[in-house]
Amino acid sequence: MAARKRYPKEFKLDAISLVLEQGYTRAEAARSLEINANMLGRWIKENEADEGQSFRGNGKLTAEQSEIRKLREEVRRLKMEKDVLKKATVFFAKETR
């Protein structure tokens, strides 16, 4: 089985540009670039859906995704701190009796 070919972001954006801006059909653009027309269609859909944030690459997050990740981490940390304080309250309540 052949290794999956990866295309750089610039290549994908240029391919999309052929269809959306220069009037080529998907089939014509795909044939001239020697790629599958279905793949080109998928790139176009992804680009339209992500409003220019598409093709970030592996592990690269959008600003929203990054903020969500940071907020989730903060929530996890705060919950842990709250649990520690609850346990400390119970411990010290028992000590004062």
PDB file of N, CA and C in Angstrom:
ATOM      1  N   MET A   1       0.841  -1.182   0.000  1.00  0.00           N
ATOM      2  CA  MET A   1       0.000   0.000   0.000  1.00  0.00           C
ATOM      3  C   MET A   1       0.885   1.245   0.000  1.00  0.00           C
ATOM      4  N   ALA A   2       0.588   2.169  -0.860  1.00  0.00           N
ATOM      5  CA  ALA A   2       1.400   3.380  -0.994  1.00  0.00           C
ATOM      6  C   ALA A   2       1.120   4.342   0.150  1.00  0.00           C
ATOM      7  N   ALA A   3       2.137   5.108   0.500  1.00  0.00           N
ATOM      8  CA  ALA A   3       1.976   6.101   1.563  1.00  0.00           C
ATOM      9  C   ALA A   3       1.033   7.198   1.078  1.00  0.00           C
ATOM     10  N   ARG A   4       0.263   7.720   1.979  1.00  0.00           N
ATOM     11  CA  ARG A   4      -0.690   8.766   1.651  1.00  0.00           C
ATOM     12  C   ARG A   4       0.070  10.059   1.339  1.00  0.00           C
ATOM     13  N   LYS A   5      -0.256  10.659   0.211  1.00  0.00           N
ATOM     14  CA  LYS A   5       0.442  11.874  -0.200  1.00  0.00           C
ATOM     15  C   LYS A   5      -0.155  13.072   0.520  1.00  0.00           C
ATOM     16  N   ARG A   6       0.713  13.936   1.011  1.00  0.00           N
ATOM     17  CA  ARG A   6       0.286  15.155   1.699  1.00  0.00           C
ATOM     18  C   ARG A   6       0.572  16.347   0.801  1.00  0.00           C
ATOM     19  N   TYR A   7      -0.386  17.256   0.774  1.00  0.00           N
ATOM     20  CA  TYR A   7      -0.250  18.454  -0.036  1.00  0.00           C
ATOM     21  C   TYR A   7      -0.129  19.661   0.880  1.00  0.00           C
ATOM     22  N   PRO A   8       0.769  20.588   0.557  1.00  0.00           N
ATOM     23  CA  PRO A   8       0.907  21.788   1.395  1.00  0.00           C
ATOM     24  C   PRO A   8      -0.320  22.691   1.271  1.00  0.00           C
ATOM     25  N   LYS A   9      -0.496  23.519   2.263  1.00  0.00           N
ATOM     26  CA  LYS A   9      -1.636  24.435   2.315  1.00  0.00           C
ATOM     27  C   LYS A   9      -1.697  25.302   1.065  1.00  0.00           C
ATOM     28  N   GLU A  10      -0.554  25.810   0.618  1.00  0.00           N
ATOM     29  CA  GLU A  10      -0.511  26.691  -0.549  1.00  0.00           C
ATOM     30  C   GLU A  10      -1.016  25.986  -1.797  1.00  0.00           C
ATOM     31  N   PHE A  11      -0.658  24.721  -1.949  1.00  0.00           N
ATOM     32  CA  PHE A  11      -1.111  23.939  -3.102  1.00  0.00           C
ATOM     33  C   PHE A  11      -2.630  23.811  -3.084  1.00  0.00           C
ATOM     34  N   LYS A  12      -3.168  23.494  -1.912  1.00  0.00           N
ATOM     35  CA  LYS A  12      -4.620  23.344  -1.784  1.00  0.00           C
ATOM     36  C   LYS A  12      -5.338  24.650  -2.096  1.00  0.00           C
ATOM     37  N   LEU A  13      -4.812  25.757  -1.568  1.00  0.00           N
ATOM     38  CA  LEU A  13      -5.446  27.055  -1.815  1.00  0.00           C
ATOM     39  C   LEU A  13      -5.351  27.447  -3.287  1.00  0.00           C
ATOM     40  N   ASP A  14      -4.247  27.122  -3.932  1.00  0.00           N
ATOM     41  CA  ASP A  14      -4.118  27.397  -5.364  1.00  0.00           C
ATOM     42  C   ASP A  14      -5.103  26.553  -6.165  1.00  0.00           C
ATOM     43  N   ALA A  15      -5.269  25.296  -5.777  1.00  0.00           N
ATOM     44  CA  ALA A  15      -6.215  24.418  -6.467  1.00  0.00           C
ATOM     45  C   ALA A  15      -7.638  24.942  -6.311  1.00  0.00           C
ATOM     46  N   ILE A  16      -7.983  25.385  -5.115  1.00  0.00           N
ATOM     47  CA  ILE A  16      -9.311  25.950  -4.861  1.00  0.00           C
ATOM     48  C   ILE A  16      -9.505  27.209  -5.690  1.00  0.00           C
ATOM     49  N   SER A  17      -8.468  28.006  -5.795  1.00  0.00           N
ATOM     50  CA  SER A  17      -8.523  29.247  -6.558  1.00  0.00           C
ATOM     51  C   SER A  17      -8.822  28.983  -8.032  1.00  0.00           C
ATOM     52  N   LEU A  18      -8.273  27.904  -8.571  1.00  0.00           N
ATOM     53  CA  LEU A  18      -8.552  27.560  -9.968  1.00  0.00           C
ATOM     54  C   LEU A  18     -10.052  27.407 -10.204  1.00  0.00           C
ATOM     55  N   VAL A  19     -10.733  26.795  -9.262  1.00  0.00           N
ATOM     56  CA  VAL A  19     -12.169  26.531  -9.420  1.00  0.00           C
ATOM     57  C   VAL A  19     -12.993  27.769  -9.091  1.00  0.00           C
ATOM     58  N   LEU A  20     -12.727  28.376  -7.954  1.00  0.00           N
ATOM     59  CA  LEU A  20     -13.591  29.459  -7.481  1.00  0.00           C
ATOM     60  C   LEU A  20     -13.321  30.798  -8.157  1.00  0.00           C
ATOM     61  N   GLU A  21     -12.084  31.073  -8.510  1.00  0.00           N
ATOM     62  CA  GLU A  21     -11.743  32.391  -9.020  1.00  0.00           C
ATOM     63  C   GLU A  21     -11.422  32.414 -10.514  1.00  0.00           C
ATOM     64  N   GLN A  22     -10.927  31.294 -11.038  1.00  0.00           N
ATOM     65  CA  GLN A  22     -10.487  31.307 -12.428  1.00  0.00           C
ATOM     66  C   GLN A  22     -11.432  30.574 -13.368  1.00  0.00           C
ATOM     67  N   GLY A  23     -12.513  30.030 -12.845  1.00  0.00           N
ATOM     68  CA  GLY A  23     -13.551  29.464 -13.687  1.00  0.00           C
ATOM     69  C   GLY A  23     -13.332  28.053 -14.203  1.00  0.00           C
ATOM     70  N   TYR A  24     -12.329  27.356 -13.718  1.00  0.00           N
ATOM     71  CA  TYR A  24     -12.147  25.963 -14.118  1.00  0.00           C
ATOM     72  C   TYR A  24     -13.208  25.106 -13.447  1.00  0.00           C
ATOM     73  N   THR A  25     -13.571  24.000 -14.082  1.00  0.00           N
ATOM     74  CA  THR A  25     -14.437  23.037 -13.399  1.00  0.00           C
ATOM     75  C   THR A  25     -13.555  22.234 -12.452  1.00  0.00           C
ATOM     76  N   ARG A  26     -14.199  21.554 -11.517  1.00  0.00           N
ATOM     77  CA  ARG A  26     -13.418  20.733 -10.584  1.00  0.00           C
ATOM     78  C   ARG A  26     -12.643  19.661 -11.338  1.00  0.00           C
ATOM     79  N   ALA A  27     -13.295  19.062 -12.303  1.00  0.00           N
ATOM     80  CA  ALA A  27     -12.651  17.986 -13.063  1.00  0.00           C
ATOM     81  C   ALA A  27     -11.444  18.508 -13.841  1.00  0.00           C
ATOM     82  N   GLU A  28     -11.591  19.672 -14.484  1.00  0.00           N
ATOM     83  CA  GLU A  28     -10.476  20.249 -15.240  1.00  0.00           C
ATOM     84  C   GLU A  28      -9.301  20.591 -14.326  1.00  0.00           C
ATOM     85  N   ALA A  29      -9.610  21.234 -13.214  1.00  0.00           N
ATOM     86  CA  ALA A  29      -8.552  21.620 -12.278  1.00  0.00           C
ATOM     87  C   ALA A  29      -7.866  20.383 -11.712  1.00  0.00           C
ATOM     88  N   ALA A  30      -8.650  19.386 -11.354  1.00  0.00           N
ATOM     89  CA  ALA A  30      -8.079  18.163 -10.779  1.00  0.00           C
ATOM     90  C   ALA A  30      -7.196  17.450 -11.797  1.00  0.00           C
ATOM     91  N   ARG A  31      -7.665  17.386 -13.020  1.00  0.00           N
ATOM     92  CA  ARG A  31      -6.890  16.721 -14.073  1.00  0.00           C
ATOM     93  C   ARG A  31      -5.569  17.454 -14.313  1.00  0.00           C
ATOM     94  N   SER A  32      -5.609  18.781 -14.361  1.00  0.00           N
ATOM     95  CA  SER A  32      -4.379  19.532 -14.627  1.00  0.00           C
ATOM     96  C   SER A  32      -3.391  19.440 -13.458  1.00  0.00           C
ATOM     97  N   LEU A  33      -3.896  19.275 -12.251  1.00  0.00           N
ATOM     98  CA  LEU A  33      -3.026  19.162 -11.075  1.00  0.00           C
ATOM     99  C   LEU A  33      -2.677  17.714 -10.736  1.00  0.00           C
ATOM    100  N   GLU A  34      -3.277  16.791 -11.480  1.00  0.00           N
ATOM    101  CA  GLU A  34      -3.076  15.358 -11.276  1.00  0.00           C
ATOM    102  C   GLU A  34      -3.488  14.920  -9.871  1.00  0.00           C
ATOM    103  N   ILE A  35      -4.671  15.376  -9.464  1.00  0.00           N
ATOM    104  CA  ILE A  35      -5.250  14.949  -8.194  1.00  0.00           C
ATOM    105  C   ILE A  35      -6.670  14.462  -8.467  1.00  0.00           C
ATOM    106  N   ASN A  36      -7.272  13.833  -7.490  1.00  0.00           N
ATOM    107  CA  ASN A  36      -8.626  13.324  -7.615  1.00  0.00           C
ATOM    108  C   ASN A  36      -9.620  14.476  -7.490  1.00  0.00           C
ATOM    109  N   ALA A  37     -10.636  14.484  -8.352  1.00  0.00           N
ATOM    110  CA  ALA A  37     -11.638  15.549  -8.328  1.00  0.00           C
ATOM    111  C   ALA A  37     -12.427  15.548  -7.023  1.00  0.00           C
ATOM    112  N   ASN A  38     -12.662  14.369  -6.455  1.00  0.00           N
ATOM    113  CA  ASN A  38     -13.376  14.297  -5.172  1.00  0.00           C
ATOM    114  C   ASN A  38     -12.572  14.951  -4.059  1.00  0.00           C
ATOM    115  N   MET A  39     -11.266  14.764  -4.102  1.00  0.00           N
ATOM    116  CA  MET A  39     -10.406  15.378  -3.086  1.00  0.00           C
ATOM    117  C   MET A  39     -10.453  16.906  -3.218  1.00  0.00           C
ATOM    118  N   LEU A  40     -10.413  17.400  -4.444  1.00  0.00           N
ATOM    119  CA  LEU A  40     -10.501  18.840  -4.671  1.00  0.00           C
ATOM    120  C   LEU A  40     -11.838  19.374  -4.162  1.00  0.00           C
ATOM    121  N   GLY A  41     -12.905  18.639  -4.407  1.00  0.00           N
ATOM    122  CA  GLY A  41     -14.218  19.036  -3.896  1.00  0.00           C
ATOM    123  C   GLY A  41     -14.246  19.092  -2.380  1.00  0.00           C
ATOM    124  N   ARG A  42     -13.588  18.138  -1.742  1.00  0.00           N
ATOM    125  CA  ARG A  42     -13.504  18.110  -0.275  1.00  0.00           C
ATOM    126  C   ARG A  42     -12.732  19.319   0.240  1.00  0.00           C
ATOM    127  N   TRP A  43     -11.652  19.678  -0.442  1.00  0.00           N
ATOM    128  CA  TRP A  43     -10.871  20.851  -0.054  1.00  0.00           C
ATOM    129  C   TRP A  43     -11.712  22.123  -0.165  1.00  0.00           C
ATOM    130  N   ILE A  44     -12.490  22.215  -1.222  1.00  0.00           N
ATOM    131  CA  ILE A  44     -13.342  23.400  -1.417  1.00  0.00           C
ATOM    132  C   ILE A  44     -14.373  23.494  -0.300  1.00  0.00           C
ATOM    133  N   LYS A  45     -15.009  22.378   0.021  1.00  0.00           N
ATOM    134  CA  LYS A  45     -16.011  22.370   1.105  1.00  0.00           C
ATOM    135  C   LYS A  45     -15.375  22.745   2.436  1.00  0.00           C
ATOM    136  N   GLU A  46     -14.205  22.194   2.713  1.00  0.00           N
ATOM    137  CA  GLU A  46     -13.529  22.486   3.978  1.00  0.00           C
ATOM    138  C   GLU A  46     -13.155  23.961   4.057  1.00  0.00           C
ATOM    139  N   ASN A  47     -12.680  24.511   2.956  1.00  0.00           N
ATOM    140  CA  ASN A  47     -12.295  25.915   2.933  1.00  0.00           C
ATOM    141  C   ASN A  47     -13.504  26.824   3.147  1.00  0.00           C
ATOM    142  N   GLU A  48     -14.622  26.491   2.536  1.00  0.00           N
ATOM    143  CA  GLU A  48     -15.832  27.290   2.705  1.00  0.00           C
ATOM    144  C   GLU A  48     -16.402  27.154   4.108  1.00  0.00           C
ATOM    145  N   ALA A  49     -16.335  25.963   4.674  1.00  0.00           N
ATOM    146  CA  ALA A  49     -16.892  25.721   6.004  1.00  0.00           C
ATOM    147  C   ALA A  49     -16.079  26.394   7.099  1.00  0.00           C
ATOM    148  N   ASP A  50     -14.766  26.433   6.946  1.00  0.00           N
ATOM    149  CA  ASP A  50     -13.892  26.971   7.994  1.00  0.00           C
ATOM    150  C   ASP A  50     -13.565  28.435   7.798  1.00  0.00           C
ATOM    151  N   GLU A  51     -14.145  29.058   6.801  1.00  0.00           N
ATOM    152  CA  GLU A  51     -13.980  30.498   6.562  1.00  0.00           C
ATOM    153  C   GLU A  51     -12.517  30.935   6.585  1.00  0.00           C
ATOM    154  N   GLY A  52     -11.705  30.280   5.794  1.00  0.00           N
ATOM    155  CA  GLY A  52     -10.302  30.681   5.683  1.00  0.00           C
ATOM    156  C   GLY A  52      -9.386  30.096   6.744  1.00  0.00           C
ATOM    157  N   GLN A  53      -9.922  29.347   7.699  1.00  0.00           N
ATOM    158  CA  GLN A  53      -9.095  28.745   8.745  1.00  0.00           C
ATOM    159  C   GLN A  53      -8.746  27.295   8.431  1.00  0.00           C
ATOM    160  N   SER A  54      -9.036  26.850   7.225  1.00  0.00           N
ATOM    161  CA  SER A  54      -8.818  25.453   6.875  1.00  0.00           C
ATOM    162  C   SER A  54      -7.344  25.155   6.614  1.00  0.00           C
ATOM    163  N   PHE A  55      -7.038  23.888   6.594  1.00  0.00           N
ATOM    164  CA  PHE A  55      -5.699  23.384   6.278  1.00  0.00           C
ATOM    165  C   PHE A  55      -4.658  23.872   7.279  1.00  0.00           C
ATOM    166  N   ARG A  56      -4.969  23.798   8.561  1.00  0.00           N
ATOM    167  CA  ARG A  56      -4.034  24.236   9.594  1.00  0.00           C
ATOM    168  C   ARG A  56      -2.905  23.238   9.797  1.00  0.00           C
ATOM    169  N   GLY A  57      -3.130  21.996   9.438  1.00  0.00           N
ATOM    170  CA  GLY A  57      -2.120  20.976   9.651  1.00  0.00           C
ATOM    171  C   GLY A  57      -2.408  20.230  10.947  1.00  0.00           C
ATOM    172  N   ASN A  58      -1.650  19.210  11.203  1.00  0.00           N
ATOM    173  CA  ASN A  58      -1.871  18.368  12.377  1.00  0.00           C
ATOM    174  C   ASN A  58      -1.508  19.105  13.655  1.00  0.00           C
ATOM    175  N   GLY A  59      -2.450  19.140  14.583  1.00  0.00           N
ATOM    176  CA  GLY A  59      -2.185  19.699  15.898  1.00  0.00           C
ATOM    177  C   GLY A  59      -2.250  21.203  15.988  1.00  0.00           C
ATOM    178  N   LYS A  60      -2.480  21.881  14.903  1.00  0.00           N
ATOM    179  CA  LYS A  60      -2.550  23.342  14.947  1.00  0.00           C
ATOM    180  C   LYS A  60      -4.002  23.748  15.181  1.00  0.00           C
ATOM    181  N   LEU A  61      -4.239  24.437  16.270  1.00  0.00           N
ATOM    182  CA  LEU A  61      -5.597  24.783  16.669  1.00  0.00           C
ATOM    183  C   LEU A  61      -5.960  26.200  16.244  1.00  0.00           C
ATOM    184  N   THR A  62      -7.248  26.386  16.031  1.00  0.00           N
ATOM    185  CA  THR A  62      -7.726  27.745  15.793  1.00  0.00           C
ATOM    186  C   THR A  62      -7.680  28.491  17.117  1.00  0.00           C
ATOM    187  N   ALA A  63      -7.864  29.791  17.071  1.00  0.00           N
ATOM    188  CA  ALA A  63      -7.850  30.590  18.296  1.00  0.00           C
ATOM    189  C   ALA A  63      -8.973  30.131  19.236  1.00  0.00           C
ATOM    190  N   GLU A  64     -10.139  29.829  18.677  1.00  0.00           N
ATOM    191  CA  GLU A  64     -11.261  29.353  19.500  1.00  0.00           C
ATOM    192  C   GLU A  64     -10.933  28.025  20.170  1.00  0.00           C
ATOM    193  N   GLN A  65     -10.386  27.094  19.397  1.00  0.00           N
ATOM    194  CA  GLN A  65     -10.045  25.791  19.954  1.00  0.00           C
ATOM    195  C   GLN A  65      -8.990  25.915  21.047  1.00  0.00           C
ATOM    196  N   SER A  66      -8.036  26.777  20.837  1.00  0.00           N
ATOM    197  CA  SER A  66      -6.994  26.993  21.835  1.00  0.00           C
ATOM    198  C   SER A  66      -7.586  27.572  23.123  1.00  0.00           C
ATOM    199  N   GLU A  67      -8.475  28.547  22.989  1.00  0.00           N
ATOM    200  CA  GLU A  67      -9.106  29.141  24.162  1.00  0.00           C
ATOM    201  C   GLU A  67      -9.953  28.126  24.906  1.00  0.00           C
ATOM    202  N   ILE A  68     -10.696  27.305  24.171  1.00  0.00           N
ATOM    203  CA  ILE A  68     -11.516  26.263  24.799  1.00  0.00           C
ATOM    204  C   ILE A  68     -10.629  25.300  25.575  1.00  0.00           C
ATOM    205  N   ARG A  69      -9.510  24.910  24.984  1.00  0.00           N
ATOM    206  CA  ARG A  69      -8.589  23.996  25.667  1.00  0.00           C
ATOM    207  C   ARG A  69      -8.070  24.608  26.961  1.00  0.00           C
ATOM    208  N   LYS A  70      -7.690  25.896  26.924  1.00  0.00           N
ATOM    209  CA  LYS A  70      -7.188  26.584  28.123  1.00  0.00           C
ATOM    210  C   LYS A  70      -8.275  26.690  29.190  1.00  0.00           C
ATOM    211  N   LEU A  71      -9.486  27.021  28.760  1.00  0.00           N
ATOM    212  CA  LEU A  71     -10.587  27.151  29.723  1.00  0.00           C
ATOM    213  C   LEU A  71     -10.931  25.811  30.365  1.00  0.00           C
ATOM    214  N   ARG A  72     -10.907  24.748  29.592  1.00  0.00           N
ATOM    215  CA  ARG A  72     -11.177  23.417  30.157  1.00  0.00           C
ATOM    216  C   ARG A  72     -10.115  23.031  31.179  1.00  0.00           C
ATOM    217  N   GLU A  73      -8.873  23.360  30.878  1.00  0.00           N
ATOM    218  CA  GLU A  73      -7.783  23.081  31.824  1.00  0.00           C
ATOM    219  C   GLU A  73      -7.983  23.878  33.109  1.00  0.00           C
ATOM    220  N   GLU A  74      -8.386  25.128  32.981  1.00  0.00           N
ATOM    221  CA  GLU A  74      -8.621  25.961  34.165  1.00  0.00           C
ATOM    222  C   GLU A  74      -9.786  25.417  34.991  1.00  0.00           C
ATOM    223  N   VAL A  75     -10.849  24.987  34.320  1.00  0.00           N
ATOM    224  CA  VAL A  75     -11.990  24.408  35.030  1.00  0.00           C
ATOM    225  C   VAL A  75     -11.560  23.149  35.785  1.00  0.00           C
ATOM    226  N   ARG A  76     -10.759  22.304  35.141  1.00  0.00           N
ATOM    227  CA  ARG A  76     -10.272  21.082  35.789  1.00  0.00           C
ATOM    228  C   ARG A  76      -9.460  21.425  37.034  1.00  0.00           C
ATOM    229  N   ARG A  77      -8.572  22.421  36.909  1.00  0.00           N
ATOM    230  CA  ARG A  77      -7.730  22.825  38.041  1.00  0.00           C
ATOM    231  C   ARG A  77      -8.573  23.403  39.175  1.00  0.00           C
ATOM    232  N   LEU A  78      -9.550  24.232  38.846  1.00  0.00           N
ATOM    233  CA  LEU A  78     -10.405  24.834  39.877  1.00  0.00           C
ATOM    234  C   LEU A  78     -11.247  23.781  40.600  1.00  0.00           C
ATOM    235  N   LYS A  79     -11.735  22.793  39.868  1.00  0.00           N
ATOM    236  CA  LYS A  79     -12.487  21.710  40.507  1.00  0.00           C
ATOM    237  C   LYS A  79     -11.608  20.941  41.481  1.00  0.00           C
ATOM    238  N   MET A  80     -10.363  20.703  41.079  1.00  0.00           N
ATOM    239  CA  MET A  80      -9.428  20.005  41.951  1.00  0.00           C
ATOM    240  C   MET A  80      -9.174  20.816  43.218  1.00  0.00           C
ATOM    241  N   GLU A  81      -8.959  22.120  43.058  1.00  0.00           N
ATOM    242  CA  GLU A  81      -8.732  22.982  44.218  1.00  0.00           C
ATOM    243  C   GLU A  81      -9.956  22.985  45.139  1.00  0.00           C
ATOM    244  N   LYS A  82     -11.142  23.023  44.568  1.00  0.00           N
ATOM    245  CA  LYS A  82     -12.374  23.010  45.354  1.00  0.00           C
ATOM    246  C   LYS A  82     -12.486  21.717  46.159  1.00  0.00           C
ATOM    247  N   ASP A  83     -12.143  20.592  45.539  1.00  0.00           N
ATOM    248  CA  ASP A  83     -12.192  19.308  46.246  1.00  0.00           C
ATOM    249  C   ASP A  83     -11.206  19.280  47.408  1.00  0.00           C
ATOM    250  N   VAL A  84     -10.019  19.846  47.192  1.00  0.00           N
ATOM    251  CA  VAL A  84      -9.015  19.893  48.262  1.00  0.00           C
ATOM    252  C   VAL A  84      -9.532  20.738  49.423  1.00  0.00           C
ATOM    253  N   LEU A  85     -10.142  21.877  49.113  1.00  0.00           N
ATOM    254  CA  LEU A  85     -10.679  22.741  50.163  1.00  0.00           C
ATOM    255  C   LEU A  85     -11.814  22.068  50.929  1.00  0.00           C
ATOM    256  N   LYS A  86     -12.660  21.313  50.233  1.00  0.00           N
ATOM    257  CA  LYS A  86     -13.737  20.576  50.910  1.00  0.00           C
ATOM    258  C   LYS A  86     -13.153  19.567  51.900  1.00  0.00           C
ATOM    259  N   LYS A  87     -12.140  18.835  51.448  1.00  0.00           N
ATOM    260  CA  LYS A  87     -11.526  17.831  52.306  1.00  0.00           C
ATOM    261  C   LYS A  87     -10.840  18.488  53.504  1.00  0.00           C
ATOM    262  N   ALA A  88     -10.204  19.631  53.264  1.00  0.00           N
ATOM    263  CA  ALA A  88      -9.542  20.332  54.360  1.00  0.00           C
ATOM    264  C   ALA A  88     -10.566  20.845  55.362  1.00  0.00           C
ATOM    265  N   THR A  89     -11.708  21.315  54.892  1.00  0.00           N
ATOM    266  CA  THR A  89     -12.758  21.796  55.777  1.00  0.00           C
ATOM    267  C   THR A  89     -13.264  20.678  56.671  1.00  0.00           C
ATOM    268  N   VAL A  90     -13.484  19.517  56.073  1.00  0.00           N
ATOM    269  CA  VAL A  90     -13.945  18.362  56.859  1.00  0.00           C
ATOM    270  C   VAL A  90     -12.887  17.966  57.876  1.00  0.00           C
ATOM    271  N   PHE A  91     -11.637  17.934  57.464  1.00  0.00           N
ATOM    272  CA  PHE A  91     -10.551  17.557  58.362  1.00  0.00           C
ATOM    273  C   PHE A  91     -10.468  18.506  59.556  1.00  0.00           C
ATOM    274  N   PHE A  92     -10.471  19.807  59.304  1.00  0.00           N
ATOM    275  CA  PHE A  92     -10.339  20.770  60.383  1.00  0.00           C
ATOM    276  C   PHE A  92     -11.602  20.840  61.253  1.00  0.00           C
ATOM    277  N   ALA A  93     -12.742  20.537  60.696  1.00  0.00           N
ATOM    278  CA  ALA A  93     -13.980  20.487  61.490  1.00  0.00           C
ATOM    279  C   ALA A  93     -13.903  19.348  62.501  1.00  0.00           C
ATOM    280  N   LYS A  94     -13.326  18.227  62.092  1.00  0.00           N
ATOM    281  CA  LYS A  94     -13.171  17.096  63.001  1.00  0.00           C
ATOM    282  C   LYS A  94     -12.137  17.405  64.089  1.00  0.00           C
ATOM    283  N   GLU A  95     -11.088  18.157  63.749  1.00  0.00           N
ATOM    284  CA  GLU A  95     -10.031  18.485  64.698  1.00  0.00           C
ATOM    285  C   GLU A  95     -10.510  19.402  65.795  1.00  0.00           C
ATOM    286  N   THR A  96     -11.452  20.281  65.500  1.00  0.00           N
ATOM    287  CA  THR A  96     -11.907  21.249  66.505  1.00  0.00           C
ATOM    288  C   THR A  96     -12.898  20.649  67.503  1.00  0.00           C
ATOM    289  N   ARG A  97     -13.381  19.479  67.289  1.00  0.00           N
ATOM    290  CA  ARG A  97     -14.349  18.853  68.201  1.00  0.00           C
ATOM    291  C   ARG A  97     -13.675  18.203  69.362  1.00  0.00           C
TER     292      ARG A  97
END
